[in-house]
mmCIF file of C-alpha atoms (C1' of nucleotides) in Angstrom:
data_model
loop_
_atom_site.group_PDB
_atom_site.id
_atom_site.type_symbol
_atom_site.label_atom_id
_atom_site.label_comp_id
_atom_site.label_asym_id
_atom_site.label_seq_id
_atom_site.Cartn_x
_atom_site.Cartn_y
_atom_site.Cartn_z
ATOM 1 C CA MET A 1 81.594 182.306 69.363
ATOM 2 C CA LYS A 2 82.997 183.378 73.060
ATOM 3 C CA TYR A 3 85.280 181.100 74.455
ATOM 4 C CA THR A 4 88.116 182.888 76.653
ATOM 5 C CA SER A 5 87.906 184.401 79.834
ATOM 6 C CA ASP A 6 89.483 187.813 78.236
ATOM 7 C CA ASP A 7 86.529 188.130 75.934
ATOM 8 C CA PHE A 8 83.943 187.562 78.777
ATOM 9 C CA ALA A 9 85.916 190.104 80.686
ATOM 10 C CA LYS A 10 85.829 192.408 77.985
ATOM 11 C CA GLU A 11 82.009 191.960 77.415
ATOM 12 C CA LEU A 12 81.527 192.534 81.072
ATOM 13 C CA LYS A 13 83.270 195.584 80.996
ATOM 14 C CA SER A 14 81.601 196.898 78.035
ATOM 15 C CA LYS A 15 78.326 196.213 79.845
ATOM 16 C CA ASN A 16 79.459 197.973 82.847
ATOM 17 C CA ILE A 17 79.472 194.783 85.148
ATOM 18 C CA ARG A 18 81.815 194.582 87.552
ATOM 19 C CA LEU A 19 84.391 191.341 86.916
ATOM 20 C CA SER A 20 84.506 188.813 89.412
ATOM 21 C CA HIS A 21 85.568 185.264 89.877
ATOM 22 C CA GLN A 22 82.038 183.801 90.119
ATOM 23 C CA ARG A 23 80.767 185.751 86.946
ATOM 24 C CA LEU A 24 83.358 184.472 84.933
ATOM 25 C CA LYS A 25 82.694 180.893 86.100
ATOM 26 C CA VAL A 26 79.061 181.179 85.239
ATOM 27 C CA LEU A 27 79.616 182.557 81.724
ATOM 28 C CA GLU A 28 82.203 179.856 81.214
ATOM 29 C CA TYR A 29 79.871 177.309 82.477
ATOM 30 C CA LEU A 30 77.165 178.476 80.513
ATOM 31 C CA SER A 31 79.656 178.858 77.178
ATOM 32 C CA GLN A 32 80.927 175.055 77.546
ATOM 33 C CA ASN A 33 77.521 173.545 78.375
ATOM 34 C CA HIS A 34 74.804 174.232 76.182
ATOM 35 C CA ILE A 35 72.335 172.290 77.979
ATOM 36 C CA HIS A 36 69.896 175.063 79.293
ATOM 37 C CA PRO A 37 70.528 174.569 82.899
ATOM 38 C CA THR A 38 68.942 175.490 85.811
ATOM 39 C CA ALA A 39 70.583 177.853 88.462
ATOM 40 C CA ASP A 40 70.924 174.797 90.605
ATOM 41 C CA GLN A 41 72.897 172.951 88.073
ATOM 42 C CA ILE A 42 75.163 175.620 87.565
ATOM 43 C CA TYR A 43 75.616 176.027 91.277
ATOM 44 C CA THR A 44 76.113 172.264 91.670
ATOM 45 C CA SER A 45 78.664 172.016 89.104
ATOM 46 C CA LEU A 46 80.580 175.167 89.971
ATOM 47 C CA VAL A 47 80.652 174.656 93.887
ATOM 48 C CA LYS A 48 83.039 171.773 93.221
ATOM 49 C CA GLU A 49 85.772 174.340 91.722
ATOM 50 C CA ILE A 50 84.522 177.284 93.995
ATOM 51 C CA PRO A 51 83.637 175.576 97.540
ATOM 52 C CA THR A 52 82.553 178.979 99.041
ATOM 53 C CA LEU A 53 80.188 179.771 96.015
ATOM 54 C CA SER A 54 76.509 180.664 96.874
ATOM 55 C CA ARG A 55 73.529 179.981 95.150
ATOM 56 C CA THR A 56 72.562 183.652 95.845
ATOM 57 C CA THR A 57 75.250 184.456 93.691
ATOM 58 C CA VAL A 58 74.472 182.176 90.971
ATOM 59 C CA TYR A 59 71.172 183.755 90.921
ATOM 60 C CA SER A 60 72.111 187.300 91.100
ATOM 61 C CA THR A 61 74.790 186.988 88.543
ATOM 62 C CA LEU A 62 72.558 185.261 86.053
ATOM 63 C CA GLY A 63 70.085 188.153 86.797
ATOM 64 C CA ALA A 64 72.614 190.439 86.146
ATOM 65 C CA LEU A 65 73.693 188.823 82.916
ATOM 66 C CA ALA A 66 70.242 188.604 81.737
ATOM 67 C CA GLU A 67 69.629 192.204 82.359
ATOM 68 C CA ALA A 68 72.723 193.070 80.455
ATOM 69 C CA GLY A 69 71.358 190.632 77.244
ATOM 70 C CA MET A 70 74.304 188.230 77.703
ATOM 71 C CA VAL A 71 72.158 185.569 78.758
ATOM 72 C CA ARG A 72 68.337 184.654 77.947
ATOM 73 C CA MET A 73 65.855 183.342 80.825
ATOM 74 C CA ILE A 74 63.866 180.576 79.272
ATOM 75 C CA ASN A 75 60.530 179.823 81.175
ATOM 76 C CA ILE A 76 58.775 176.679 79.967
ATOM 77 C CA GLU A 77 57.972 175.055 83.078
ATOM 78 C CA ASP A 78 56.531 177.088 85.851
ATOM 79 C CA HIS A 79 58.835 175.734 88.605
ATOM 80 C CA GLU A 80 62.242 176.432 87.040
ATOM 81 C CA ILE A 81 63.951 179.072 85.106
ATOM 82 C CA ARG A 82 66.594 177.734 82.522
ATOM 83 C CA TYR A 83 69.351 179.920 81.099
ATOM 84 C CA ASP A 84 71.038 180.041 77.671
ATOM 85 C CA ILE A 85 74.130 181.758 76.571
ATOM 86 C CA ASN A 86 72.895 181.947 72.923
ATOM 87 C CA VAL A 87 70.356 185.070 72.811
ATOM 88 C CA GLU A 88 69.966 184.799 69.248
ATOM 89 C CA ASN A 89 66.454 184.173 68.293
ATOM 90 C CA HIS A 90 65.721 180.486 68.350
ATOM 91 C CA GLY A 91 63.152 178.192 69.184
ATOM 92 C CA HIS A 92 62.994 175.553 72.294
ATOM 93 C CA PHE A 93 61.560 172.019 72.310
ATOM 94 C CA LYS A 94 61.507 170.341 75.654
ATOM 95 C CA CYS A 95 61.185 166.902 75.757
ATOM 96 C CA GLU A 96 58.628 165.607 78.142
ATOM 97 C CA SER A 97 60.043 162.205 78.536
ATOM 98 C CA CYS A 98 63.876 163.176 79.126
ATOM 99 C CA GLY A 99 63.504 166.837 79.598
ATOM 100 C CA ILE A 100 66.162 167.514 77.317
ATOM 101 C CA ILE A 101 65.891 171.122 75.943
ATOM 102 C CA TYR A 102 66.506 171.084 71.884
ATOM 103 C CA ASP A 103 67.293 174.268 70.133
ATOM 104 C CA PHE A 104 65.589 174.878 66.500
ATOM 105 C CA PRO A 105 65.766 177.955 64.196
ATOM 106 C CA VAL A 106 62.903 180.517 64.072
ATOM 107 C CA ASP A 107 62.805 183.240 62.109
ATOM 108 C CA MET A 108 61.141 185.579 64.489
ATOM 109 C CA ALA A 109 61.254 188.617 62.227
ATOM 110 C CA HIS A 110 58.315 186.683 60.250
ATOM 111 C CA TYR A 111 56.114 186.854 63.318
ATOM 112 C CA GLU A 112 55.852 190.401 63.692
ATOM 113 C CA SER A 113 51.944 190.710 63.715
ATOM 114 C CA GLU A 114 50.131 193.515 62.620
ATOM 115 C CA ASP A 115 47.803 193.537 65.538
ATOM 116 C CA LEU A 116 51.132 194.171 67.695
ATOM 117 C CA LYS A 117 51.457 197.678 66.264
ATOM 118 C CA GLY A 118 52.080 200.011 68.906
ATOM 119 C CA PHE A 119 53.421 197.584 71.269
ATOM 120 C CA LYS A 120 56.964 197.706 72.166
ATOM 121 C CA ILE A 121 58.404 194.220 72.135
ATOM 122 C CA ARG A 122 61.496 193.623 74.180
ATOM 123 C CA ASP A 123 61.240 189.798 73.961
ATOM 124 C CA LYS A 124 60.243 186.881 71.659
ATOM 125 C CA ASN A 125 59.676 183.177 72.768
ATOM 126 C CA VAL A 126 58.842 180.142 71.052
ATOM 127 C CA TYR A 127 58.600 176.953 72.787
ATOM 128 C CA PHE A 128 57.398 173.421 71.834
ATOM 129 C CA LYS A 129 56.647 170.379 73.967
ATOM 130 C CA GLY A 130 56.677 166.673 73.241
ATOM 131 C CA ILE A 131 58.587 163.561 72.731
ATOM 132 C CA CYS A 132 62.344 163.832 71.009
ATOM 133 C CA PRO A 133 63.119 161.169 68.665
ATOM 134 C CA MET A 134 65.418 159.368 71.201
ATOM 135 C CA CYS A 135 62.685 158.926 73.801
ATOM 136 C CA LEU A 136 60.171 157.978 70.796
ATOM 137 C CA THR A 137 62.721 155.262 69.537
ATOM 138 C CA ASN A 138 63.367 154.078 73.235
ATOM 139 C CA LYS A 139 59.432 153.841 73.696
ATOM 140 C CA ASN A 140 59.648 155.842 76.654
ATOM 141 C CA MET B 1 32.042 179.530 71.650
ATOM 142 C CA LYS B 2 30.841 177.731 74.683
ATOM 143 C CA TYR B 3 28.444 179.396 77.167
ATOM 144 C CA THR B 4 26.152 177.426 78.869
ATOM 145 C CA SER B 5 26.533 174.859 81.874
ATOM 146 C CA ASP B 6 24.975 172.294 79.602
ATOM 147 C CA ASP B 7 27.789 172.650 76.907
ATOM 148 C CA PHE B 8 30.510 172.229 79.458
ATOM 149 C CA ALA B 9 28.607 169.485 80.990
ATOM 150 C CA LYS B 10 28.625 167.517 77.755
ATOM 151 C CA GLU B 11 32.128 168.481 77.006
ATOM 152 C CA LEU B 12 33.050 166.911 80.232
ATOM 153 C CA LYS B 13 31.257 163.954 79.543
ATOM 154 C CA SER B 14 32.585 163.296 76.260
ATOM 155 C CA LYS B 15 36.284 163.845 77.821
ATOM 156 C CA ASN B 16 35.298 161.310 80.590
ATOM 157 C CA ILE B 17 35.768 163.918 83.527
ATOM 158 C CA ARG B 18 33.100 163.727 86.048
ATOM 159 C CA LEU B 19 30.864 166.496 86.509
ATOM 160 C CA SER B 20 31.061 168.684 89.699
ATOM 161 C CA HIS B 21 29.767 172.005 90.644
ATOM 162 C CA GLN B 22 33.235 173.049 91.160
ATOM 163 C CA ARG B 23 34.492 172.349 87.838
ATOM 164 C CA LEU B 24 31.472 174.116 86.108
ATOM 165 C CA LYS B 25 32.401 176.939 88.018
ATOM 166 C CA VAL B 26 35.906 176.961 86.912
ATOM 167 C CA LEU B 27 34.818 176.597 83.319
ATOM 168 C CA GLU B 28 32.253 179.394 83.516
ATOM 169 C CA TYR B 29 34.887 181.484 85.067
ATOM 170 C CA LEU B 30 37.245 181.009 82.633
ATOM 171 C CA SER B 31 34.582 181.552 79.616
ATOM 172 C CA GLN B 32 33.389 184.791 81.186
ATOM 173 C CA ASN B 33 36.923 186.212 82.127
ATOM 174 C CA HIS B 34 39.364 186.085 79.444
ATOM 175 C CA ILE B 35 42.142 187.534 81.325
ATOM 176 C CA HIS B 36 44.410 184.617 81.637
ATOM 177 C CA PRO B 37 44.271 184.340 85.247
ATOM 178 C CA THR B 38 46.156 182.450 87.698
ATOM 179 C CA ALA B 39 44.822 179.862 89.825
ATOM 180 C CA ASP B 40 44.586 182.229 92.805
ATOM 181 C CA GLN B 41 42.655 184.787 90.876
ATOM 182 C CA ILE B 42 40.132 181.917 89.980
ATOM 183 C CA TYR B 43 40.122 180.878 93.472
ATOM 184 C CA THR B 44 39.494 184.502 94.840
ATOM 185 C CA SER B 45 36.502 184.992 92.780
ATOM 186 C CA LEU B 46 34.812 181.844 93.079
ATOM 187 C CA VAL B 47 35.213 181.331 96.670
ATOM 188 C CA LYS B 48 32.766 184.187 97.129
ATOM 189 C CA GLU B 49 29.990 181.891 95.670
ATOM 190 C CA ILE B 50 31.619 178.911 96.848
ATOM 191 C CA PRO B 51 32.105 179.472 100.384
ATOM 192 C CA THR B 52 33.781 176.125 101.005
ATOM 193 C CA LEU B 53 35.802 176.056 97.813
ATOM 194 C CA SER B 54 39.359 174.900 98.336
ATOM 195 C CA ARG B 55 42.519 175.979 96.456
ATOM 196 C CA THR B 56 43.404 172.547 95.987
ATOM 197 C CA THR B 57 40.361 172.078 94.123
ATOM 198 C CA VAL B 58 40.805 174.573 91.821
ATOM 199 C CA TYR B 59 44.747 173.392 90.858
ATOM 200 C CA SER B 60 43.318 169.843 90.558
ATOM 201 C CA THR B 61 40.305 170.962 88.304
ATOM 202 C CA LEU B 62 42.482 173.059 86.315
ATOM 203 C CA GLY B 63 45.188 170.213 85.901
ATOM 204 C CA ALA B 64 42.548 167.959 84.812
ATOM 205 C CA LEU B 65 40.963 170.417 82.164
ATOM 206 C CA ALA B 66 44.565 170.953 80.851
ATOM 207 C CA GLU B 67 45.130 167.073 80.455
ATOM 208 C CA ALA B 68 41.858 166.987 78.651
ATOM 209 C CA GLY B 69 42.641 169.585 76.219
ATOM 210 C CA MET B 70 39.740 171.969 77.452
ATOM 211 C CA VAL B 71 42.032 174.596 78.984
ATOM 212 C CA ARG B 72 45.731 175.711 78.162
ATOM 213 C CA MET B 73 48.336 176.387 80.805
ATOM 214 C CA ILE B 74 50.606 179.534 80.125
ATOM 215 C CA ASN B 75 53.886 179.575 81.242
ATOM 216 C CA ILE B 76 55.450 182.951 80.966
ATOM 217 C CA GLU B 77 56.873 183.786 83.996
ATOM 218 C CA ASP B 78 58.454 181.130 86.307
ATOM 219 C CA HIS B 79 56.513 182.057 89.567
ATOM 220 C CA GLU B 80 53.038 181.659 87.977
ATOM 221 C CA ILE B 81 50.939 179.403 85.690
ATOM 222 C CA ARG B 82 48.063 181.293 83.907
ATOM 223 C CA TYR B 83 44.999 179.502 82.353
ATOM 224 C CA ASP B 84 43.388 180.322 79.107
ATOM 225 C CA ILE B 85 40.064 178.611 77.994
ATOM 226 C CA ASN B 86 41.086 179.595 74.253
ATOM 227 C CA VAL B 87 43.153 176.406 72.906
ATOM 228 C CA GLU B 88 43.082 177.648 69.623
ATOM 229 C CA ASN B 89 46.669 178.450 68.610
ATOM 230 C CA HIS B 90 47.545 182.014 68.947
ATOM 231 C CA GLY B 91 50.499 184.199 70.753
ATOM 232 C CA HIS B 92 50.406 185.834 73.987
ATOM 233 C CA PHE B 93 52.092 189.216 74.583
ATOM 234 C CA LYS B 94 52.541 190.136 78.491
ATOM 235 C CA CYS B 95 52.868 193.775 79.300
ATOM 236 C CA GLU B 96 55.857 194.095 81.919
ATOM 237 C CA SER B 97 54.316 197.434 83.208
ATOM 238 C CA CYS B 98 50.684 196.410 83.950
ATOM 239 C CA GLY B 99 50.956 192.729 83.546
ATOM 240 C CA ILE B 100 48.277 192.178 81.303
ATOM 241 C CA ILE B 101 48.283 189.516 78.800
ATOM 242 C CA TYR B 102 47.108 190.101 75.201
ATOM 243 C CA ASP B 103 46.336 187.435 72.616
ATOM 244 C CA PHE B 104 47.628 187.636 69.415
ATOM 245 C CA PRO B 105 47.099 185.770 66.155
ATOM 246 C CA VAL B 106 49.881 183.445 65.011
ATOM 247 C CA ASP B 107 49.971 181.138 62.352
ATOM 248 C CA MET B 108 51.827 178.042 64.206
ATOM 249 C CA ALA B 109 52.209 176.060 61.325
ATOM 250 C CA HIS B 110 54.810 178.402 59.941
ATOM 251 C CA TYR B 111 56.649 177.521 62.892
ATOM 252 C CA GLU B 112 56.916 173.994 61.722
ATOM 253 C CA SER B 113 60.778 173.371 61.639
ATOM 254 C CA GLU B 114 62.407 171.076 59.279
ATOM 255 C CA ASP B 115 65.056 170.425 62.142
ATOM 256 C CA LEU B 116 62.178 168.767 64.256
ATOM 257 C CA LYS B 117 61.559 166.289 61.908
ATOM 258 C CA GLY B 118 60.999 163.130 63.801
ATOM 259 C CA PHE B 119 59.973 165.130 67.153
ATOM 260 C CA LYS B 120 56.287 164.477 68.246
ATOM 261 C CA ILE B 121 55.157 167.929 69.124
ATOM 262 C CA ARG B 122 52.094 168.066 71.590
ATOM 263 C CA ASP B 123 52.171 171.816 72.739
ATOM 264 C CA LYS B 124 53.478 174.755 70.766
ATOM 265 C CA ASN B 125 53.889 178.116 72.642
ATOM 266 C CA VAL B 126 54.726 181.679 71.426
ATOM 267 C CA TYR B 127 55.148 184.516 73.854
ATOM 268 C CA PHE B 128 56.476 187.915 73.739
ATOM 269 C CA LYS B 129 57.208 190.475 76.404
ATOM 270 C CA GLY B 130 57.478 194.388 76.330
ATOM 271 C CA ILE B 131 55.273 197.362 77.129
ATOM 272 C CA CYS B 132 51.455 197.665 75.819
ATOM 273 C CA PRO B 133 50.262 200.840 74.185
ATOM 274 C CA MET B 134 48.184 201.732 77.281
ATOM 275 C CA CYS B 135 51.419 201.713 79.513
ATOM 276 C CA LEU B 136 53.701 203.408 76.698
ATOM 277 C CA THR B 137 51.114 206.364 76.443
ATOM 278 C CA ASN B 138 50.974 206.681 80.316
ATOM 279 C CA LYS B 139 54.765 206.891 80.596
ATOM 280 C CA ASN B 140 54.861 204.158 82.965
ATOM 281 C "C1'" DA C 1 97.811 201.644 99.983
ATOM 282 C "C1'" DA C 2 93.369 203.459 101.069
ATOM 283 C "C1'" DT C 3 88.882 204.279 99.938
ATOM 284 C "C1'" DT C 4 84.417 203.051 98.541
ATOM 285 C "C1'" DA C 5 80.951 201.124 96.066
ATOM 286 C "C1'" DT C 6 79.644 196.721 94.647
ATOM 287 C "C1'" DA C 7 79.767 191.621 94.911
ATOM 288 C "C1'" DT C 8 79.345 187.230 97.707
ATOM 289 C "C1'" DT C 9 77.781 184.781 101.189
ATOM 290 C "C1'" DG C 10 74.584 182.188 104.584
ATOM 291 C "C1'" DT C 11 70.436 182.146 106.705
ATOM 292 C "C1'" DA C 12 65.697 182.841 106.942
ATOM 293 C "C1'" DA C 13 61.551 184.114 104.430
ATOM 294 C "C1'" DT C 14 58.253 183.826 100.603
ATOM 295 C "C1'" DC C 15 54.969 182.178 97.946
ATOM 296 C "C1'" DG C 16 52.851 179.253 94.354
ATOM 297 C "C1'" DT C 17 52.290 174.636 94.146
ATOM 298 C "C1'" DT C 18 51.584 169.717 95.405
ATOM 299 C "C1'" DA C 19 50.820 165.582 98.738
ATOM 300 C "C1'" DC C 20 48.101 163.534 101.740
ATOM 301 C "C1'" DA C 21 44.323 161.903 104.556
ATOM 302 C "C1'" DA C 22 39.486 162.309 105.976
ATOM 303 C "C1'" DC C 23 35.282 163.559 104.339
ATOM 304 C "C1'" DT C 24 31.825 164.123 100.437
ATOM 305 C "C1'" DT C 25 29.722 163.559 96.350
ATOM 306 C "C1'" DA C 26 28.555 161.718 91.255
ATOM 307 C "C1'" DG C 27 26.886 158.337 88.691
ATOM 308 C "C1'" DA C 28 26.146 153.550 88.305
ATOM 309 C "C1'" DA C 29 23.600 149.244 89.922
ATOM 310 C "C1'" DA C 30 20.150 147.213 92.110
ATOM 311 C "C1'" DT D 1 14.655 155.361 95.137
ATOM 312 C "C1'" DT D 2 18.091 153.319 97.600
ATOM 313 C "C1'" DT D 3 22.804 151.565 97.652
ATOM 314 C "C1'" DC D 4 27.392 151.434 96.586
ATOM 315 C "C1'" DT D 5 31.877 152.560 95.281
ATOM 316 C "C1'" DA D 6 35.104 155.167 92.653
ATOM 317 C "C1'" DA D 7 36.076 159.644 92.355
ATOM 318 C "C1'" DG D 8 36.251 164.621 93.656
ATOM 319 C "C1'" DT D 9 36.825 168.187 97.450
ATOM 320 C "C1'" DT D 10 38.455 169.987 101.468
ATOM 321 C "C1'" DG D 11 42.063 171.875 105.058
ATOM 322 C "C1'" DT D 12 46.540 171.479 106.450
ATOM 323 C "C1'" DA D 13 51.145 170.542 105.993
ATOM 324 C "C1'" DA D 14 55.245 170.075 102.943
ATOM 325 C "C1'" DC D 15 57.894 171.442 98.974
ATOM 326 C "C1'" DG D 16 61.236 173.698 96.437
ATOM 327 C "C1'" DA D 17 62.872 177.472 93.525
ATOM 328 C "C1'" DT D 18 63.766 181.822 94.362
ATOM 329 C "C1'" DT D 19 64.345 186.150 96.903
ATOM 330 C "C1'" DA D 20 65.441 189.326 101.038
ATOM 331 C "C1'" DC D 21 68.587 191.026 104.007
ATOM 332 C "C1'" DA D 22 72.753 191.725 106.807
ATOM 333 C "C1'" DA D 23 77.614 191.082 107.388
ATOM 334 C "C1'" DT D 24 81.567 190.147 105.216
ATOM 335 C "C1'" DA D 25 84.855 190.235 101.311
ATOM 336 C "C1'" DT D 26 86.528 192.015 96.971
ATOM 337 C "C1'" DA D 27 87.235 195.153 92.523
ATOM 338 C "C1'" DA D 28 88.501 198.948 90.909
ATOM 339 C "C1'" DT D 29 89.307 203.979 91.592
ATOM 340 C "C1'" DT D 30 91.989 207.532 93.818
#
DNA sequence: AATTATATTGTAATCGTTACAACTTAGAAA
DNA sequence: TTTCTAAGTTGTAACGATTACAATATAATT
């Protein structure tokens, strides 16, 4: 669990990513809002505190953090990337009614396929789609 | 294995999708080119035989076929949808060097999590990213 | 405090996909 | 076979998330 700006600052330093107010705020947002937000959601929320914030900054920050392995990019729909500060292996379930993305545990190690011998695997993803219990009971 | 136009025609009929030259050609293309193509790849190839073909038709056809469960949409990158006529459960490995998408067997049943009790699952996806053996030996 | 490499900003461009209206066709009914 | 109509196709324009780029500002080192 990472909470303080100090922890983030140290982690950025160890990854050779320069410290900036914007980057800390993006990390803070992700650690406090486990909603798998889009870049735009992050921008819209942060611009209230940082009126000069630019969308481009949010995108480049997320790109840098993803490359450093501090955040994970989630591709479920083709028209939007979602971001997750939890980079441990886990699956995502996206409700097609309300759009909420739920986490669920997945043991990725079990899925090392024999057929991928010789492949260098950098990233593993599991996602399901369907309807969540809340929407099922609401008959949406 | 589905090969003949006749088979496709029957399957379309059973799914209450109206038969058209364009739809048959899209199905034919997908069954003969297991390369997980983009809509644009399909368009570019088919427009040679059907000069009047429109991109919109390719998109709407693929949308209809996906809804009917005859093709699967693959979201790995946010900027493109790829299409697969193999709707059986299997995983995809995308090589980040050459872009080729490989299939590999996956027992999706194992991914059934206790934590998803109460969720109605409609679609399961597993994809990995990395470098394929061919690109590894070519030092790309 | 000066320096310099890097980050931020705002605007414009990109590009896969979708919306829409006119035209055409598939398939059913007569 | 001919007619009819709902549905499919086409082309153009719009959309929207993301990226490119150049000017400005900032972090961190000297």
